[in-house]
PDB file of C-alpha atoms in Angstrom:
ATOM      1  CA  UNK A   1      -9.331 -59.823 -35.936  1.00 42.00           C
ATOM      2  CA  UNK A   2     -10.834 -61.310 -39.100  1.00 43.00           C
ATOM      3  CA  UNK A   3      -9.201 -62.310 -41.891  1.00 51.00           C
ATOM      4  CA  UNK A   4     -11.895 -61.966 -44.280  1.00 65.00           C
ATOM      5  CA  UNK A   5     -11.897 -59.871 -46.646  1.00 74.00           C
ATOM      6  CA  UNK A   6     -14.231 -56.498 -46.230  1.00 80.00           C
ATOM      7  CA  UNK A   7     -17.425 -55.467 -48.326  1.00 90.00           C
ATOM      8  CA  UNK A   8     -16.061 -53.192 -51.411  1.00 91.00           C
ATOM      9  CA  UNK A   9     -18.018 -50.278 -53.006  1.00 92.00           C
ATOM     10  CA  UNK A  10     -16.379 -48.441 -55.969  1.00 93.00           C
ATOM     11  CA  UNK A  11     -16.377 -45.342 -56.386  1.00 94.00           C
ATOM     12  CA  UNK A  12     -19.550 -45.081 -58.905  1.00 93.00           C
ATOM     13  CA  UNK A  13     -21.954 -46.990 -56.169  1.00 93.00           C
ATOM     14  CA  UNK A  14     -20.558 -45.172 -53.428  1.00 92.00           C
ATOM     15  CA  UNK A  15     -21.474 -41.763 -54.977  1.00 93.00           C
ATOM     16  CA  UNK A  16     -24.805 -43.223 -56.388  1.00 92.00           C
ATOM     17  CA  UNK A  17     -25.630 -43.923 -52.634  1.00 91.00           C
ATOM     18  CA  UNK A  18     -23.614 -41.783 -50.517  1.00 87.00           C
ATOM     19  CA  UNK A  19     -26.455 -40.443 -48.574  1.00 90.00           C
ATOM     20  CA  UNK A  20     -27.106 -44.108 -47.020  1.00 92.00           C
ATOM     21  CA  UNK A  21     -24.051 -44.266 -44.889  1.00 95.00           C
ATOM     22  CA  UNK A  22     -22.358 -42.476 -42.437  1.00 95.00           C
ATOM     23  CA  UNK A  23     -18.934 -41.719 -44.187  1.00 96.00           C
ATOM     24  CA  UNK A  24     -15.442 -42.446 -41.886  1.00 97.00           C
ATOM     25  CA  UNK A  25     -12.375 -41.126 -43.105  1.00 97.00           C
ATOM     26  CA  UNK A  26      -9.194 -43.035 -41.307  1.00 96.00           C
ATOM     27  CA  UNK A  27      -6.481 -40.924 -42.873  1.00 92.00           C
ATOM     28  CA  UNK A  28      -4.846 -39.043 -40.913  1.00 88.00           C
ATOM     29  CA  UNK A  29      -5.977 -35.204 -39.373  1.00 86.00           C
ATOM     30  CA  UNK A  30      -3.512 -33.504 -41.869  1.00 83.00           C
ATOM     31  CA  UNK A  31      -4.733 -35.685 -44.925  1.00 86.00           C
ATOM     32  CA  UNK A  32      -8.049 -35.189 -44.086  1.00 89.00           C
ATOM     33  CA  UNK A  33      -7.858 -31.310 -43.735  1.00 85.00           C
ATOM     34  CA  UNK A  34      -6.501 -31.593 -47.264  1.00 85.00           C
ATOM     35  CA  UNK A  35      -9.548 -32.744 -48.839  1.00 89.00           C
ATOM     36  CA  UNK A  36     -12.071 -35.261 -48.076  1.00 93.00           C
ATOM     37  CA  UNK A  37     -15.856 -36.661 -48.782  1.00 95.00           C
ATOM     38  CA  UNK A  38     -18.849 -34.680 -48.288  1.00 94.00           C
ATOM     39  CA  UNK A  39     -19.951 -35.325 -44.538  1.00 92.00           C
ATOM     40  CA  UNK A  40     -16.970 -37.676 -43.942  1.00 95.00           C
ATOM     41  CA  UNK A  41     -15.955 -37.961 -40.137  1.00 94.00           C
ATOM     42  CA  UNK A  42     -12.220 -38.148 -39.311  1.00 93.00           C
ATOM     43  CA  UNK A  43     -11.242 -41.443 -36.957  1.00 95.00           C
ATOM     44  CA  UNK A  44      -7.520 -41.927 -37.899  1.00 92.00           C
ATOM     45  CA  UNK A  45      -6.744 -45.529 -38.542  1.00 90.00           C
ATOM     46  CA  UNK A  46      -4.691 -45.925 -35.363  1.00 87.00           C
ATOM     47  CA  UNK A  47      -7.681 -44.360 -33.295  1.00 90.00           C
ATOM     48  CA  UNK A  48      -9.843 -46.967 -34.890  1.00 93.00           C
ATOM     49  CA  UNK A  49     -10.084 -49.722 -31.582  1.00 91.00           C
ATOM     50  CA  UNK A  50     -10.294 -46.190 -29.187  1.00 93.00           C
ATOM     51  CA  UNK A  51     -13.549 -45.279 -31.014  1.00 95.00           C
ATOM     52  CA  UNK A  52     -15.660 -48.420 -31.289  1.00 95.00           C
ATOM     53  CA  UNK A  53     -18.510 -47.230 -29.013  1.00 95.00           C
ATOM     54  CA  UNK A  54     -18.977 -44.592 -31.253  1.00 94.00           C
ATOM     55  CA  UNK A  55     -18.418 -46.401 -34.649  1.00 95.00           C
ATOM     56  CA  UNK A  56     -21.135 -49.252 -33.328  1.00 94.00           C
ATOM     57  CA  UNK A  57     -23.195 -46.593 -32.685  1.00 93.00           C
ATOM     58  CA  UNK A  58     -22.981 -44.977 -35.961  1.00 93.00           C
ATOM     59  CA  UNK A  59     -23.072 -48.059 -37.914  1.00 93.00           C
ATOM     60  CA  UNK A  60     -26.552 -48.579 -35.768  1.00 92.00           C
ATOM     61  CA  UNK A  61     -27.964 -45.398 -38.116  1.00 91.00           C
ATOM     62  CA  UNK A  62     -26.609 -45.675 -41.080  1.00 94.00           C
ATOM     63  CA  UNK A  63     -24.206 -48.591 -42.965  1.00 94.00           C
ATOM     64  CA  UNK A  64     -20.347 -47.461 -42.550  1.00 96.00           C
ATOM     65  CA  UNK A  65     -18.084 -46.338 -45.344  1.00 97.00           C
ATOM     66  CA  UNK A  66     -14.558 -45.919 -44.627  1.00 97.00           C
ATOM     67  CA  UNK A  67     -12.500 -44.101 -46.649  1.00 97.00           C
ATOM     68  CA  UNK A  68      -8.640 -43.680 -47.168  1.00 93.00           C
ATOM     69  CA  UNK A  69      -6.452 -42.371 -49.673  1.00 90.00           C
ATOM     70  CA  UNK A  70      -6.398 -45.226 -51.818  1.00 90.00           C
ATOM     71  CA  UNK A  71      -8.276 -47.814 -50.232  1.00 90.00           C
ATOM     72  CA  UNK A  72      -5.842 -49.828 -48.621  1.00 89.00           C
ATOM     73  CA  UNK A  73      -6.357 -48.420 -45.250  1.00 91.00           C
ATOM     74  CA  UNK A  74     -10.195 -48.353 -45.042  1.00 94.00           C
ATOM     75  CA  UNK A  75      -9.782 -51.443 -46.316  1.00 93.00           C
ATOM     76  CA  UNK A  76      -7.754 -52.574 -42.985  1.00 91.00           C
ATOM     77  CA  UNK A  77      -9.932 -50.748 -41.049  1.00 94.00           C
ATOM     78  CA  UNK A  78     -13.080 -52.663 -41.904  1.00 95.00           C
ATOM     79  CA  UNK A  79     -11.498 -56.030 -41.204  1.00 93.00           C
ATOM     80  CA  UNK A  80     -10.428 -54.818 -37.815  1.00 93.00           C
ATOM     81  CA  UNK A  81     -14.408 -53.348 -37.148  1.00 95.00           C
ATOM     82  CA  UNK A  82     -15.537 -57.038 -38.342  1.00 94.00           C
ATOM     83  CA  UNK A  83     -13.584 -58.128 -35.943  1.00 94.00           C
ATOM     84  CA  UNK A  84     -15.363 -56.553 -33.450  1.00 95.00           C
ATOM     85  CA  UNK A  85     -18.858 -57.285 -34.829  1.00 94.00           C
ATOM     86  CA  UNK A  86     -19.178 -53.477 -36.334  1.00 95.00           C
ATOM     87  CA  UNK A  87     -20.038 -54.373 -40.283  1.00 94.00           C
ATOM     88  CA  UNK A  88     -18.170 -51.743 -42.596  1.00 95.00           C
ATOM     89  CA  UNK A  89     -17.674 -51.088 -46.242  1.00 96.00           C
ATOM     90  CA  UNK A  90     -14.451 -50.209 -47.731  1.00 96.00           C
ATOM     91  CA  UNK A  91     -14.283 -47.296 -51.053  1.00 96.00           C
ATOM     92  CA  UNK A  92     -12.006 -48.987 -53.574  1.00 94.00           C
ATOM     93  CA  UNK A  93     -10.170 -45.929 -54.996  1.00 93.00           C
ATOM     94  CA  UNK A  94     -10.651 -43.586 -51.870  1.00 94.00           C
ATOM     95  CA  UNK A  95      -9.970 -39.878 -52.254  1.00 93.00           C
ATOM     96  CA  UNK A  96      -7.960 -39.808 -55.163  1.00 91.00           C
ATOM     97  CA  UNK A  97     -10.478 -42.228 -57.306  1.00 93.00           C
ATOM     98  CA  UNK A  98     -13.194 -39.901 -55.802  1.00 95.00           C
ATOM     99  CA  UNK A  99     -11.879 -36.862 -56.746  1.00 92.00           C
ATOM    100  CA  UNK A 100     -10.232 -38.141 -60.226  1.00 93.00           C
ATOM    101  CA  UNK A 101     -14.107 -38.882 -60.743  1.00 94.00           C
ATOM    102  CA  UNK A 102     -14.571 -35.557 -60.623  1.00 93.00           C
ATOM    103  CA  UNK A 103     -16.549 -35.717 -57.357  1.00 94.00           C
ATOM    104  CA  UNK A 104     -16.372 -32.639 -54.699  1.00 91.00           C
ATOM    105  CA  UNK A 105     -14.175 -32.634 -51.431  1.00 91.00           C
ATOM    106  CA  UNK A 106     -14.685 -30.563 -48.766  1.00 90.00           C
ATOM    107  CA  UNK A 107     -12.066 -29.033 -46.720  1.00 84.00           C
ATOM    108  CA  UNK A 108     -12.138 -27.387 -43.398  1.00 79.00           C
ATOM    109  CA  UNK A 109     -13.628 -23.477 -43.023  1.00 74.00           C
ATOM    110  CA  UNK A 110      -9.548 -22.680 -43.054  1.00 68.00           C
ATOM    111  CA  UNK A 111      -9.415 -24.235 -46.249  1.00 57.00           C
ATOM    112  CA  UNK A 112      -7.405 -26.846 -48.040  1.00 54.00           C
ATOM    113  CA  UNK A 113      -3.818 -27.854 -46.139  1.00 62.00           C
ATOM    114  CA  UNK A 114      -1.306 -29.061 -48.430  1.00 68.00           C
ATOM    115  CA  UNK A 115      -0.139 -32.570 -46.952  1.00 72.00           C
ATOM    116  CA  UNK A 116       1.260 -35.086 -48.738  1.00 76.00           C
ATOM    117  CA  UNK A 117      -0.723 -38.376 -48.649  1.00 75.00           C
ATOM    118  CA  UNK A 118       1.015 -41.179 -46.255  1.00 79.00           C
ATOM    119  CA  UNK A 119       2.166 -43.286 -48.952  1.00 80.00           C
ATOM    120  CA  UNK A 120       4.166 -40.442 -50.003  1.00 84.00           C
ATOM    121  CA  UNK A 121       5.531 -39.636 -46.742  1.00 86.00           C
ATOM    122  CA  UNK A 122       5.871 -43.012 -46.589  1.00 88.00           C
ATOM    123  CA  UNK A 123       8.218 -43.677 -50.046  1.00 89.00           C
ATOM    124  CA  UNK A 124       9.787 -40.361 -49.345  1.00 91.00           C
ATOM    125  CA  UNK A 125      10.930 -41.761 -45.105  1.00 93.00           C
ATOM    126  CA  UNK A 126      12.013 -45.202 -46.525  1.00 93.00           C
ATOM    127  CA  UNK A 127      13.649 -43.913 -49.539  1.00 93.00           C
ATOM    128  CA  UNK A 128      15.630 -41.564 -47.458  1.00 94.00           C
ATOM    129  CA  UNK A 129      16.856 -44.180 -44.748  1.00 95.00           C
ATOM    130  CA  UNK A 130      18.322 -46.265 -46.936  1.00 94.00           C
ATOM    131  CA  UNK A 131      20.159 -43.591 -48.950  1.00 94.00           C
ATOM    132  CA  UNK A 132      21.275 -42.789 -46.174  1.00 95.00           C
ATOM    133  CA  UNK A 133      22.202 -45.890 -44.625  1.00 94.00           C
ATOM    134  CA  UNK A 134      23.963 -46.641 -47.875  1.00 94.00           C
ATOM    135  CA  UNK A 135      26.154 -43.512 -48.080  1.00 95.00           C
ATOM    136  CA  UNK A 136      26.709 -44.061 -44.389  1.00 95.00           C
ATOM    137  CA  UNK A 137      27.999 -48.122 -45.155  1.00 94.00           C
ATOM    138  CA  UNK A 138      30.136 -46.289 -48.157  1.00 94.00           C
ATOM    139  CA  UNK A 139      31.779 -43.560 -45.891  1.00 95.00           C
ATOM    140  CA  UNK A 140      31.360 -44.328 -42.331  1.00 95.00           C
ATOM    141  CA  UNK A 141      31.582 -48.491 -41.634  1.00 95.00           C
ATOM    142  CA  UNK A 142      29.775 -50.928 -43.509  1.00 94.00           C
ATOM    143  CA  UNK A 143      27.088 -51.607 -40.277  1.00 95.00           C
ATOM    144  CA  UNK A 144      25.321 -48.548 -41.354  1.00 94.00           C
ATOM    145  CA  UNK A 145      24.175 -50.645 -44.241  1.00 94.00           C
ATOM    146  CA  UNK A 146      21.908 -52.637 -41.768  1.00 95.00           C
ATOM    147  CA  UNK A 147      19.931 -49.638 -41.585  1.00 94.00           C
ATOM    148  CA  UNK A 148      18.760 -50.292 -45.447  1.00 93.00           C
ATOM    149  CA  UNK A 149      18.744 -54.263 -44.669  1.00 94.00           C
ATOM    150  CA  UNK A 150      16.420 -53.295 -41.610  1.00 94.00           C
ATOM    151  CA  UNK A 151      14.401 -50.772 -44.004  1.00 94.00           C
ATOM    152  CA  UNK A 152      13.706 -53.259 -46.536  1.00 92.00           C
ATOM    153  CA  UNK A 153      12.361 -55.691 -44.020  1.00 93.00           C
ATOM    154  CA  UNK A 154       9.795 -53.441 -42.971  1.00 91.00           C
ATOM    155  CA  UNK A 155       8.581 -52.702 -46.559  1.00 90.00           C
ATOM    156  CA  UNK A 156       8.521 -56.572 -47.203  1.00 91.00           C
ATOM    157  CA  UNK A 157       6.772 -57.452 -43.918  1.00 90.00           C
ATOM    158  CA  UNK A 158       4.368 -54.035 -44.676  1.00 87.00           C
ATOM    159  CA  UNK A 159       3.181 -55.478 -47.730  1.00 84.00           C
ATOM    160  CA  UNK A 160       2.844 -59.095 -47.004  1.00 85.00           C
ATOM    161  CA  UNK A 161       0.652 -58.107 -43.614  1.00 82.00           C
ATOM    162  CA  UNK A 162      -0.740 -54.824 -45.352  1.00 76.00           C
ATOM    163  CA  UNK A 163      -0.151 -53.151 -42.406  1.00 79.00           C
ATOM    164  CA  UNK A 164       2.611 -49.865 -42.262  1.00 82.00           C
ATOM    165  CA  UNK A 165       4.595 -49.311 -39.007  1.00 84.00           C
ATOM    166  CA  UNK A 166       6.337 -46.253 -40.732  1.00 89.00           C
ATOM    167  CA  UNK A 167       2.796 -44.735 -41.633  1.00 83.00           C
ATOM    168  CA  UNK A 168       1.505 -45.154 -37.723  1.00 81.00           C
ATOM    169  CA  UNK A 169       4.911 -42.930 -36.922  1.00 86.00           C
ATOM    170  CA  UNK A 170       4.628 -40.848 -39.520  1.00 86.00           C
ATOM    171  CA  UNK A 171       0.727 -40.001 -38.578  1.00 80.00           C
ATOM    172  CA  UNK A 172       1.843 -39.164 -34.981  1.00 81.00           C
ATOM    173  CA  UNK A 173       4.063 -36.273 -36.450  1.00 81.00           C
ATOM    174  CA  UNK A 174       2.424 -32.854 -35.536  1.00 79.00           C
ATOM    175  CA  UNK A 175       2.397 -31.976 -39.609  1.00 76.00           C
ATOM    176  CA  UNK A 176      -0.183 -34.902 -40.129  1.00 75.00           C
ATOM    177  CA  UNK A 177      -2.584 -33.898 -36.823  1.00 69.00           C
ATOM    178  CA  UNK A 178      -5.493 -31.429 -36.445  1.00 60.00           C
ATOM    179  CA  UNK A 179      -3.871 -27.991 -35.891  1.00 50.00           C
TER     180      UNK A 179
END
């Protein structure tokens, strides 16, 4: 994998122009079933390196622009397509810049699902453990607070790699896949 950084469109070029690539949304089923671009695709990040046949393929047609939430994980999947020779173009902004644009989303023919994007989830899971392993070094035995030691580890390795063990988990809960 490269260490490059990825090919950026905001989110005024991307609209401008959206009819030139093939769109590929990495957040997860339940995210994406909440709203996403017009025509996106849905290849969750962590189904990225199972789909490159297809992706190479698509990116054959038309120039690939991944999509996230925010940007951060398009972002990370376009450095891990370059480094498999697929070129790919990140939206800074994703989704929410999109739609705070006032751009359309489509949804599925159900209709929007309420899911909370996986930096929430995220904030919300980490949060949590290490209230809880906190209260549990307070009231139980102080080893519990490892459990918030352990917790912020993770968040400082997350952002220094800008990668998210917690939001692979997280995605693999039956709340955040296709119903």
């Amino acid at each position: 994998m490269t260490s490059t950084s990825p090919a950026l469109l905001d989110v005024g070029q991307a609209h401008a122009r959206h009819t030139e690539f093939s769109i590929v949304d990495v957040r997860t089923p339940g995210e994406y079933a909440s709203g996403h671009l017009p025509g996106a695709l849905n290849v969750p990040l962590d189904r990225i390196a199972r789909s490159l046949p297809e992706l190479r393929r698509a990116a054959e047609d038309k120039a690939l622009l991944l999509v996230c939430a925010s940007g951060s994980r398009s972002r990370n999947a376009a450095r891990t397509l370059a480094g498999h020779g697929i070129a790919a173009t990140s939206l800074t902004g994703g989704t929410s810049s999109w739609s705070a644009h006032g751009h359309p989303l489509d949804y599925p023919a159900s209709g929007p699902r309420r899911v909370w994007a996986m930096e929430r989830q995220v904030r919300l899971t980490a949060g949590s453990l290490v209230l809880l392993g906190l209260l549990l070094g307070l009231l139980v035995h102080p080893a519990f607070e490892l459990l918030a030691a352990a917790i912020a580890g993770g968040l400082v390795f997350s952002a220094l790699t800008d990668t998210c063990g917690m939001a692979v988990v997280l995605g693999r809960l039956p709340f955040n896949r296709r119903r």
